[in-house]
mmCIF file of C-alpha atoms and ligand atoms in Angstrom:
data_model
loop_
_atom_site.group_PDB
_atom_site.id
_atom_site.type_symbol
_atom_site.label_atom_id
_atom_site.label_comp_id
_atom_site.label_asym_id
_atom_site.label_seq_id
_atom_site.Cartn_x
_atom_site.Cartn_y
_atom_site.Cartn_z
ATOM 1 C CA MET A 1 -11.288 -27.544 -13.489
ATOM 2 C CA ALA A 2 -7.636 -26.107 -13.526
ATOM 3 C CA LYS A 3 -7.124 -23.841 -11.185
ATOM 4 C CA LYS A 4 -6.917 -19.850 -12.365
ATOM 5 C CA ILE A 5 -3.547 -18.898 -11.627
ATOM 6 C CA ILE A 6 -2.883 -15.012 -9.982
ATOM 7 C CA ALA A 7 0.169 -14.197 -10.218
ATOM 8 C CA VAL A 8 1.545 -11.974 -7.085
ATOM 9 C CA THR A 9 3.982 -9.228 -7.838
ATOM 10 C CA GLY A 10 5.385 -8.509 -3.828
ATOM 11 C CA SER A 11 4.920 -11.653 -3.079
ATOM 12 C CA THR A 12 7.778 -11.420 -0.852
ATOM 13 C CA GLY A 13 6.288 -8.799 0.656
ATOM 14 C CA ALA A 14 3.524 -7.361 2.864
ATOM 15 C CA GLN A 15 0.456 -5.855 0.471
ATOM 16 C CA GLY A 16 1.703 -9.311 -2.200
ATOM 17 C CA GLY A 17 2.587 -12.078 0.934
ATOM 18 C CA GLY A 18 -1.137 -11.181 2.093
ATOM 19 C CA LEU A 19 -2.635 -11.422 -0.865
ATOM 20 C CA VAL A 20 -0.378 -15.602 -1.101
ATOM 21 C CA ARG A 21 -1.747 -15.959 2.437
ATOM 22 C CA ALA A 22 -5.650 -15.229 1.887
ATOM 23 C CA ILE A 23 -5.602 -17.329 -1.471
ATOM 24 C CA LEU A 24 -3.681 -20.102 0.270
ATOM 25 C CA ASP A 25 -5.923 -19.742 3.347
ATOM 26 C CA ASP A 26 -8.974 -20.923 1.370
ATOM 27 C CA PRO A 27 -8.503 -23.842 -0.071
ATOM 28 C CA ALA A 28 -11.726 -24.585 -0.916
ATOM 29 C CA SER A 29 -10.201 -21.229 -3.704
ATOM 30 C CA GLU A 30 -10.810 -21.250 -7.516
ATOM 31 C CA PHE A 31 -8.005 -19.286 -7.386
ATOM 32 C CA ALA A 32 -4.167 -21.004 -7.509
ATOM 33 C CA VAL A 33 -1.157 -18.718 -6.794
ATOM 34 C CA ARG A 34 2.069 -18.272 -8.821
ATOM 35 C CA ALA A 35 5.109 -15.912 -6.373
ATOM 36 C CA ILE A 36 6.718 -13.655 -8.583
ATOM 37 C CA THR A 37 10.519 -13.064 -6.928
ATOM 38 C CA ARG A 38 13.480 -11.429 -7.669
ATOM 39 C CA LYS A 39 15.489 -13.913 -5.947
ATOM 40 C CA PRO A 40 13.928 -17.685 -5.240
ATOM 41 C CA ASP A 41 16.480 -18.607 -2.679
ATOM 42 C CA SER A 42 15.757 -16.025 -0.154
ATOM 43 C CA ASP A 43 14.324 -17.960 2.836
ATOM 44 C CA LYS A 44 10.484 -16.406 2.229
ATOM 45 C CA ALA A 45 10.398 -17.528 -1.141
ATOM 46 C CA LYS A 46 11.217 -21.160 0.350
ATOM 47 C CA ALA A 47 9.880 -20.785 2.937
ATOM 48 C CA LEU A 48 6.510 -19.972 0.368
ATOM 49 C CA ALA A 49 7.433 -22.980 -1.567
ATOM 50 C CA LYS A 50 7.435 -24.835 1.589
ATOM 51 C CA ARG A 51 3.408 -23.663 1.180
ATOM 52 C CA GLY A 52 3.201 -25.231 -1.550
ATOM 53 C CA VAL A 53 2.861 -22.161 -4.099
ATOM 54 C CA GLU A 54 5.044 -21.923 -7.212
ATOM 55 C CA VAL A 55 7.526 -19.649 -6.763
ATOM 56 C CA VAL A 56 9.130 -18.269 -9.986
ATOM 57 C CA ALA A 57 11.532 -15.828 -10.768
ATOM 58 C CA GLY A 58 10.413 -12.401 -11.956
ATOM 59 C CA ASP A 59 12.124 -8.685 -12.109
ATOM 60 C CA LEU A 60 10.418 -5.931 -12.121
ATOM 61 C CA ASP A 61 13.334 -3.779 -14.356
ATOM 62 C CA ASP A 62 12.925 -7.133 -16.650
ATOM 63 C CA VAL A 63 9.742 -7.072 -19.000
ATOM 64 C CA ASP A 64 11.038 -10.851 -20.222
ATOM 65 C CA SER A 65 11.047 -11.862 -17.058
ATOM 66 C CA LEU A 66 8.055 -10.451 -16.328
ATOM 67 C CA ARG A 67 6.509 -12.065 -19.681
ATOM 68 C CA ARG A 68 7.290 -15.705 -18.611
ATOM 69 C CA ALA A 69 5.717 -15.320 -14.994
ATOM 70 C CA PHE A 70 2.612 -14.379 -15.943
ATOM 71 C CA ALA A 71 2.364 -16.529 -19.195
ATOM 72 C CA GLY A 72 -0.436 -18.891 -18.936
ATOM 73 C CA ALA A 73 -2.106 -16.730 -16.009
ATOM 74 C CA TYR A 74 -5.341 -16.095 -14.916
ATOM 75 C CA GLY A 75 -4.768 -12.971 -13.166
ATOM 76 C CA ALA A 76 -2.181 -10.466 -11.367
ATOM 77 C CA TYR A 77 -2.294 -8.593 -8.804
ATOM 78 C CA LEU A 78 1.114 -5.020 -9.534
ATOM 79 C CA VAL A 79 2.932 -2.984 -7.084
ATOM 80 C CA THR A 80 6.184 -1.898 -6.817
ATOM 81 C CA ASN A 81 8.475 -0.807 -3.848
ATOM 82 C CA PHE A 82 9.777 2.475 -3.807
ATOM 83 C CA TRP A 83 10.701 2.502 -0.457
ATOM 84 C CA GLU A 84 13.168 0.031 -2.069
ATOM 85 C CA HIS A 85 15.014 3.021 -4.440
ATOM 86 C CA PHE A 86 13.634 6.105 -3.508
ATOM 87 C CA SER A 87 11.977 6.430 -7.214
ATOM 88 C CA ALA A 88 9.382 8.014 -9.016
ATOM 89 C CA ASP A 89 10.625 7.762 -11.985
ATOM 90 C CA LYS A 90 11.694 3.655 -11.522
ATOM 91 C CA GLU A 91 7.708 3.074 -10.646
ATOM 92 C CA ILE A 92 6.490 4.401 -13.723
ATOM 93 C CA ALA A 93 9.338 2.070 -15.596
ATOM 94 C CA GLN A 94 7.895 -0.768 -13.985
ATOM 95 C CA ALA A 95 4.432 -0.392 -14.231
ATOM 96 C CA ARG A 96 5.187 0.223 -18.446
ATOM 97 C CA SER A 97 6.860 -3.303 -18.066
ATOM 98 C CA MET A 98 4.023 -4.951 -15.967
ATOM 99 C CA ALA A 99 1.364 -3.661 -18.379
ATOM 100 C CA THR A 100 3.846 -4.705 -20.910
ATOM 101 C CA ALA A 101 4.153 -8.176 -20.578
ATOM 102 C CA ALA A 102 0.017 -8.886 -18.900
ATOM 103 C CA LYS A 103 -0.953 -7.454 -22.236
ATOM 104 C CA ASP A 104 1.395 -10.245 -23.702
ATOM 105 C CA ALA A 105 0.335 -12.409 -21.674
ATOM 106 C CA GLY A 106 -3.632 -11.714 -22.417
ATOM 107 C CA LEU A 107 -4.348 -11.690 -18.677
ATOM 108 C CA ARG A 108 -7.748 -11.853 -17.734
ATOM 109 C CA HIS A 109 -7.466 -9.156 -14.965
ATOM 110 C CA VAL A 110 -4.941 -6.954 -13.511
ATOM 111 C CA LEU A 111 -5.170 -5.098 -10.201
ATOM 112 C CA TRP A 112 -2.301 -2.251 -9.777
ATOM 113 C CA SER A 113 -1.347 -1.317 -6.023
ATOM 114 C CA THR A 114 -1.719 2.673 -6.303
ATOM 115 C CA LEU A 115 -2.305 6.080 -5.226
ATOM 116 C CA GLU A 116 -3.177 9.582 -6.280
ATOM 117 C CA ASP A 117 -1.333 11.978 -7.895
ATOM 118 C CA THR A 118 -1.571 14.529 -5.640
ATOM 119 C CA ARG A 119 -0.799 16.655 -8.697
ATOM 120 C CA LYS A 120 -3.693 16.717 -9.601
ATOM 121 C CA ARG A 121 -4.685 18.840 -6.735
ATOM 122 C CA VAL A 122 -1.800 20.298 -5.673
ATOM 123 C CA PRO A 123 -0.359 22.032 -8.393
ATOM 124 C CA LEU A 124 3.533 22.624 -8.703
ATOM 125 C CA SER A 125 2.669 25.967 -8.988
ATOM 126 C CA ASP A 126 1.012 25.660 -5.268
ATOM 127 C CA SER A 127 3.388 26.991 -2.833
ATOM 128 C CA ARG A 128 1.645 24.933 0.470
ATOM 129 C CA MET A 129 4.032 21.817 -0.211
ATOM 130 C CA PRO A 130 7.322 22.526 -1.542
ATOM 131 C CA THR A 131 8.230 20.832 -4.633
ATOM 132 C CA LEU A 132 10.967 17.714 -4.769
ATOM 133 C CA HIS A 133 13.275 16.750 -7.162
ATOM 134 C CA GLY A 134 11.758 19.875 -9.826
ATOM 135 C CA LYS A 135 8.816 17.230 -10.813
ATOM 136 C CA TRP A 136 6.464 15.977 -7.414
ATOM 137 C CA LYS A 137 4.536 17.346 -4.955
ATOM 138 C CA VAL A 138 4.396 13.612 -3.594
ATOM 139 C CA PRO A 139 6.807 11.061 -5.429
ATOM 140 C CA HIS A 140 6.073 8.380 -3.817
ATOM 141 C CA PHE A 141 2.001 8.892 -4.581
ATOM 142 C CA ASP A 142 2.645 10.732 -7.748
ATOM 143 C CA GLY A 143 4.342 8.113 -9.781
ATOM 144 C CA LYS A 144 2.341 5.335 -9.139
ATOM 145 C CA GLY A 145 -0.593 8.129 -10.327
ATOM 146 C CA GLU A 146 0.934 9.481 -13.019
ATOM 147 C CA ALA A 147 1.370 5.066 -14.037
ATOM 148 C CA ASP A 148 -2.625 4.316 -13.912
ATOM 149 C CA PRO A 149 -3.055 5.580 -17.343
ATOM 150 C CA ILE A 150 -0.780 2.700 -18.521
ATOM 151 C CA PHE A 151 -2.575 -0.201 -18.248
ATOM 152 C CA LYS A 152 -5.895 1.850 -19.419
ATOM 153 C CA GLU A 153 -3.572 2.916 -22.351
ATOM 154 C CA ALA A 154 -2.491 -1.277 -23.062
ATOM 155 C CA GLY A 155 -6.354 -2.318 -23.273
ATOM 156 C CA LEU A 156 -5.516 -4.717 -20.232
ATOM 157 C CA PRO A 157 -9.336 -5.193 -18.052
ATOM 158 C CA THR A 158 -7.801 -3.941 -14.376
ATOM 159 C CA THR A 159 -9.007 -2.637 -11.468
ATOM 160 C CA TRP A 160 -6.574 0.167 -9.505
ATOM 161 C CA LEU A 161 -6.696 -0.521 -5.747
ATOM 162 C CA LEU A 162 -6.448 2.179 -3.675
ATOM 163 C CA THR A 163 -4.135 1.827 -0.504
ATOM 164 C CA SER A 164 -3.673 3.552 2.513
ATOM 165 C CA PHE A 165 -1.247 4.050 4.926
ATOM 166 C CA TYR A 166 -0.049 0.897 6.939
ATOM 167 C CA TRP A 167 -0.566 0.136 11.007
ATOM 168 C CA GLU A 168 2.660 -1.820 10.239
ATOM 169 C CA ASN A 169 4.100 1.744 9.941
ATOM 170 C CA LEU A 170 4.296 1.476 13.783
ATOM 171 C CA ILE A 171 6.438 -0.911 13.099
ATOM 172 C CA TYR A 172 8.547 -0.622 10.651
ATOM 173 C CA PHE A 173 8.393 3.081 9.721
ATOM 174 C CA GLY A 174 9.397 4.122 12.635
ATOM 175 C CA MET A 175 6.318 5.968 13.340
ATOM 176 C CA ASN A 176 6.060 3.952 16.479
ATOM 177 C CA PRO A 177 5.336 5.897 20.053
ATOM 178 C CA LYS A 178 8.000 7.442 21.767
ATOM 179 C CA LYS A 179 9.209 9.299 24.581
ATOM 180 C CA GLY A 180 9.177 12.470 24.386
ATOM 181 C CA PRO A 181 10.550 15.197 27.339
ATOM 182 C CA ASP A 182 8.036 14.774 29.408
ATOM 183 C CA GLY A 183 8.861 11.254 29.573
ATOM 184 C CA LYS A 184 5.417 10.384 28.036
ATOM 185 C CA LEU A 185 4.968 8.082 24.819
ATOM 186 C CA ALA A 186 4.284 10.170 21.996
ATOM 187 C CA ILE A 187 2.758 9.539 18.561
ATOM 188 C CA THR A 188 3.718 12.285 16.449
ATOM 189 C CA LEU A 189 1.951 13.169 12.734
ATOM 190 C CA PRO A 190 1.288 16.422 11.368
ATOM 191 C CA MET A 191 -2.318 15.258 10.780
ATOM 192 C CA GLY A 192 -4.223 18.091 12.996
ATOM 193 C CA ASN A 193 -7.306 16.831 14.221
ATOM 194 C CA ALA A 194 -7.666 15.382 10.791
ATOM 195 C CA LYS A 195 -8.482 11.230 9.656
ATOM 196 C CA LEU A 196 -6.364 9.254 8.498
ATOM 197 C CA PRO A 197 -6.822 6.228 6.608
ATOM 198 C CA GLY A 198 -5.414 3.121 7.331
ATOM 199 C CA ILE A 199 -5.230 -0.841 7.257
ATOM 200 C CA ALA A 200 -3.460 -3.474 8.669
ATOM 201 C CA ALA A 201 -1.039 -4.390 5.267
ATOM 202 C CA GLU A 202 -2.299 -7.660 5.566
ATOM 203 C CA ASP A 203 -5.493 -7.026 5.013
ATOM 204 C CA ILE A 204 -4.522 -5.210 1.766
ATOM 205 C CA GLY A 205 -4.042 -8.648 0.353
ATOM 206 C CA ARG A 206 -6.997 -9.869 1.422
ATOM 207 C CA SER A 207 -9.161 -6.868 0.044
ATOM 208 C CA ALA A 208 -7.556 -7.921 -3.365
ATOM 209 C CA TYR A 209 -8.592 -11.498 -3.090
ATOM 210 C CA GLY A 210 -11.669 -9.870 -2.684
ATOM 211 C CA ILE A 211 -11.835 -8.443 -5.799
ATOM 212 C CA PHE A 212 -10.745 -11.270 -8.143
ATOM 213 C CA LYS A 213 -13.507 -13.588 -6.508
ATOM 214 C CA ARG A 214 -16.091 -10.700 -7.806
ATOM 215 C CA GLY A 215 -15.038 -11.579 -11.177
ATOM 216 C CA SER A 216 -15.412 -8.593 -13.542
ATOM 217 C CA GLU A 217 -17.307 -6.412 -11.607
ATOM 218 C CA PHE A 218 -14.267 -4.081 -10.324
ATOM 219 C CA ILE A 219 -12.469 -3.889 -13.671
ATOM 220 C CA GLY A 220 -12.167 -0.555 -15.123
ATOM 221 C CA LYS A 221 -12.639 0.441 -11.448
ATOM 222 C CA THR A 222 -11.162 2.244 -9.039
ATOM 223 C CA VAL A 223 -11.394 0.623 -5.883
ATOM 224 C CA GLY A 224 -9.701 1.737 -1.832
ATOM 225 C CA ILE A 225 -9.588 0.181 0.772
ATOM 226 C CA ALA A 226 -9.134 1.440 4.772
ATOM 227 C CA GLY A 227 -9.357 -0.389 7.105
ATOM 228 C CA ASP A 228 -10.773 2.656 10.236
ATOM 229 C CA HIS A 229 -10.297 6.194 9.700
ATOM 230 C CA PRO A 230 -9.347 7.527 12.898
ATOM 231 C CA THR A 231 -8.008 10.749 13.881
ATOM 232 C CA GLY A 232 -4.039 11.211 15.438
ATOM 233 C CA ALA A 233 -6.149 11.501 18.553
ATOM 234 C CA GLN A 234 -8.091 8.438 18.745
ATOM 235 C CA MET A 235 -4.853 6.254 17.487
ATOM 236 C CA ALA A 236 -3.080 7.163 20.668
ATOM 237 C CA ALA A 237 -6.085 6.597 22.760
ATOM 238 C CA SER A 238 -5.972 3.016 20.858
ATOM 239 C CA LEU A 239 -3.127 2.644 21.799
ATOM 240 C CA SER A 240 -3.466 3.603 25.204
ATOM 241 C CA LYS A 241 -6.063 1.171 25.864
ATOM 242 C CA ALA A 242 -3.407 -1.558 23.931
ATOM 243 C CA LEU A 243 -0.221 -0.719 25.893
ATOM 244 C CA GLY A 244 -1.631 -0.186 28.981
ATOM 245 C CA GLN A 245 -0.103 3.488 29.656
ATOM 246 C CA GLU A 246 -0.750 6.772 28.261
ATOM 247 C CA VAL A 247 0.285 7.828 25.068
ATOM 248 C CA VAL A 248 -0.322 11.239 23.805
ATOM 249 C CA TYR A 249 -1.082 12.433 20.339
ATOM 250 C CA ASN A 250 1.920 15.039 19.444
ATOM 251 C CA ALA A 251 0.189 17.354 15.815
ATOM 252 C CA VAL A 252 3.448 18.941 14.633
ATOM 253 C CA SER A 253 3.827 21.007 12.266
ATOM 254 C CA PHE A 254 3.540 19.789 8.662
ATOM 255 C CA ASP A 255 7.256 22.584 7.814
ATOM 256 C CA ALA A 256 8.688 20.504 11.625
ATOM 257 C CA PHE A 257 7.951 17.054 10.022
ATOM 258 C CA ARG A 258 9.349 17.438 7.031
ATOM 259 C CA SER A 259 12.616 19.005 8.638
ATOM 260 C CA PHE A 260 12.799 15.440 10.209
ATOM 261 C CA GLY A 261 15.761 14.942 8.502
ATOM 262 C CA PHE A 262 15.114 10.854 7.574
ATOM 263 C CA PRO A 263 15.396 9.509 4.389
ATOM 264 C CA GLY A 264 11.882 10.566 2.770
ATOM 265 C CA ALA A 265 10.578 13.021 5.428
ATOM 266 C CA ASP A 266 9.780 15.339 3.219
ATOM 267 C CA ASP A 267 8.012 13.331 0.620
ATOM 268 C CA LEU A 268 6.162 11.888 3.726
ATOM 269 C CA GLY A 269 5.149 15.157 5.196
ATOM 270 C CA ASN A 270 3.842 16.464 1.722
ATOM 271 C CA MET A 271 2.223 13.249 1.868
ATOM 272 C CA PHE A 272 0.167 14.016 5.589
ATOM 273 C CA GLN A 273 -0.553 17.996 4.321
ATOM 274 C CA TYR A 274 -2.513 16.183 1.634
ATOM 275 C CA LYS A 275 -4.524 13.808 3.467
ATOM 276 C CA HIS A 276 -5.316 16.554 5.895
ATOM 277 C CA ASP A 277 -5.870 19.140 3.179
ATOM 278 C CA PHE A 278 -8.140 17.360 1.304
ATOM 279 C CA ASN A 279 -8.962 15.245 4.417
ATOM 280 C CA ARG A 280 -13.028 14.432 2.912
ATOM 281 C CA GLU A 281 -12.082 13.443 -0.682
ATOM 282 C CA PHE A 282 -9.075 10.866 0.571
ATOM 283 C CA CYS A 283 -11.255 9.520 2.857
ATOM 284 C CA ALA A 284 -14.484 8.856 0.758
ATOM 285 C CA ALA A 285 -11.820 7.395 -1.670
ATOM 286 C CA ARG A 286 -11.212 4.643 1.364
ATOM 287 C CA ASP A 287 -15.125 3.504 2.372
ATOM 288 C CA VAL A 288 -14.307 0.854 5.091
ATOM 289 C CA ALA A 289 -18.018 -0.009 5.313
ATOM 290 C CA PHE A 290 -17.041 -1.661 1.377
ATOM 291 C CA THR A 291 -13.651 -2.829 2.220
ATOM 292 C CA ARG A 292 -15.785 -4.907 4.976
ATOM 293 C CA THR A 293 -17.788 -6.733 1.652
ATOM 294 C CA LEU A 294 -14.111 -7.396 -0.203
ATOM 295 C CA ASN A 295 -13.015 -8.507 3.934
ATOM 296 C CA PRO A 296 -14.700 -8.989 6.186
ATOM 297 C CA LYS A 297 -11.334 -9.554 8.194
ATOM 298 C CA LEU A 298 -10.785 -6.314 7.996
ATOM 299 C CA GLN A 299 -9.503 -5.179 11.456
ATOM 300 C CA THR A 300 -10.135 -1.324 12.906
ATOM 301 C CA PHE A 301 -7.228 0.732 13.996
ATOM 302 C CA ASP A 302 -7.834 -0.210 17.327
ATOM 303 C CA GLN A 303 -8.194 -4.420 16.821
ATOM 304 C CA TRP A 304 -4.918 -4.237 15.105
ATOM 305 C CA ALA A 305 -3.238 -1.915 17.772
ATOM 306 C CA THR A 306 -4.738 -4.887 20.690
ATOM 307 C CA ALA A 307 -3.658 -7.722 18.341
ATOM 308 C CA ASN A 308 -0.196 -6.453 18.269
ATOM 309 C CA LYS A 309 0.458 -4.170 21.385
ATOM 310 C CA ASP A 310 4.269 -6.569 21.302
ATOM 311 C CA ARG A 311 5.767 -5.859 18.738
ATOM 312 C CA ILE A 312 4.850 -1.352 19.071
ATOM 313 C CA PRO A 313 8.283 -0.635 19.919
ATOM 314 C CA LEU A 314 8.107 1.848 22.354
ATOM 315 C CA LYS A 315 11.706 3.561 21.584
HETATM 316 N N1 NAP B 1 3.580 1.567 4.030
HETATM 317 C C1 NAP B 1 2.715 2.511 4.571
HETATM 318 O O1 NAP B 1 1.821 2.540 4.393
HETATM 319 C C2 NAP B 1 2.049 2.293 2.380
HETATM 320 C C3 NAP B 1 1.023 2.177 2.538
HETATM 321 C C4 NAP B 1 0.968 2.164 0.957
HETATM 322 C C5 NAP B 1 0.955 1.995 -0.460
HETATM 323 N N2 NAP B 1 2.716 1.835 -0.277
HETATM 324 C C6 NAP B 1 3.158 0.960 -1.208
HETATM 325 O O2 NAP B 1 3.743 -0.141 -0.432
HETATM 326 C C7 NAP B 1 4.588 -0.170 -1.278
HETATM 327 C C8 NAP B 1 5.851 -1.762 -1.123
HETATM 328 O O3 NAP B 1 4.793 -2.134 -0.782
HETATM 329 P P1 NAP B 1 4.970 -3.946 0.009
HETATM 330 O O4 NAP B 1 5.089 -2.769 1.354
HETATM 331 O O5 NAP B 1 3.924 -5.248 0.145
HETATM 332 O O6 NAP B 1 6.554 -4.026 0.078
HETATM 333 P P2 NAP B 1 7.602 -4.770 0.808
HETATM 334 O O7 NAP B 1 6.787 -5.360 2.394
HETATM 335 O O8 NAP B 1 9.176 -4.054 1.674
HETATM 336 O O9 NAP B 1 8.555 -5.847 -0.041
HETATM 337 C C9 NAP B 1 9.043 -5.053 -1.484
HETATM 338 C C10 NAP B 1 8.295 -6.477 -2.376
HETATM 339 O O10 NAP B 1 8.748 -5.654 -3.867
HETATM 340 C C11 NAP B 1 9.123 -6.851 -4.789
HETATM 341 N N3 NAP B 1 10.361 -6.243 -5.088
HETATM 342 C C12 NAP B 1 10.474 -5.422 -5.342
HETATM 343 N N4 NAP B 1 11.272 -4.460 -5.798
HETATM 344 C C13 NAP B 1 11.610 -5.926 -6.883
HETATM 345 C C14 NAP B 1 11.528 -6.288 -8.407
HETATM 346 N N5 NAP B 1 12.395 -5.276 -9.027
HETATM 347 N N6 NAP B 1 11.466 -7.284 -9.250
HETATM 348 C C15 NAP B 1 10.333 -7.983 -8.579
HETATM 349 N N7 NAP B 1 10.405 -7.233 -6.957
HETATM 350 C C16 NAP B 1 10.308 -6.662 -6.950
HETATM 351 C C17 NAP B 1 10.483 -7.844 -3.164
HETATM 352 O O11 NAP B 1 10.704 -8.681 -3.638
HETATM 353 P P3 NAP B 1 11.765 -9.654 -3.351
HETATM 354 O O12 NAP B 1 12.798 -9.142 -2.933
HETATM 355 O O13 NAP B 1 11.700 -11.142 -3.095
HETATM 356 O O14 NAP B 1 12.203 -9.933 -5.580
HETATM 357 C C18 NAP B 1 9.527 -7.183 -2.395
HETATM 358 O O15 NAP B 1 8.973 -8.547 -2.306
HETATM 359 C C19 NAP B 1 5.586 0.866 -1.334
HETATM 360 O O16 NAP B 1 5.687 1.297 -3.168
HETATM 361 C C20 NAP B 1 4.350 1.914 -1.183
HETATM 362 O O17 NAP B 1 5.022 3.038 -1.294
HETATM 363 C C21 NAP B 1 3.154 1.879 1.603
#
């Protein structure tokens, strides 16, 4: 029987790439993968083609290209990349294009990679954190959350996938341990004693694959995933063990984090405040034991830190 095709946006990136690899790593899978990229000639796309993946051109800003890319597929993994353009409005427009194309292609299961619209708990009138660009609290969350109903309104068989903080932010996103004035390595987060649900980026795609494999079970549902819920102090302890040198947790205030000045510092400061202030709800939406039923390879922070110790920059 012909395999059912899952069309994967973001296939050359962390989330989509993880799903591509999860399917490739399961040769007996009922699914085949179709990788969507704007640049089929890029090294990353060519590497996928070399592994036998069907690579097709598609741009989230071009609905016709998405119609072509989704044609004949069973399902699709849908992800936007806020950090390429810093525009939540653009993410919403891209979600709309993906929903339109998915509907036209008659897809039978789409996974929308989303995050909470924080304004449902922190309305713009709530002064605990600044309003950004006039209409957002946490732009890279709120746009995705605002886009959630688009898929339902389109009548698409959808699973809303609530992702978590990537442990890889300690490698690529400037959140690695750095030496403080006392010479000690420290991770700096405005989380107080609250828990930070997180996940190895590769485990997002593996969990998404687990959802596709379970057929219609999660259609119409929101599924939250995390590999662990460590506190900042627990993360520092795991890093100390993995790196073989002491790492301390530098718990800064939300305002201090927002003022760090790098692009998106205000967005991330608000994000951490949201995760801190609604810690119970935020963690409850991302159950680790449940995630492990989708993805038995799920890594805790401790496991991830040990496996990735040589990739974590220390300055
Ligand atoms: N960092 C975190 O802790 C974290 C946690 C949860 C969620 N997120 C969310 O994850 C998202 C990014 O996902 P990622 O980390 O997997 O991305 P990534 O590794 O940075 O890669 C971006 C991917 O998006 C594709 N892409 C971007 N714009 C596109 C367009 N216009 N048309 C087609 N493809 C496009 C790129 O494909 P080509 O370049 O090949 O076309 C690439 O595959 C962000 O929106 C972020 O908010 C991040």
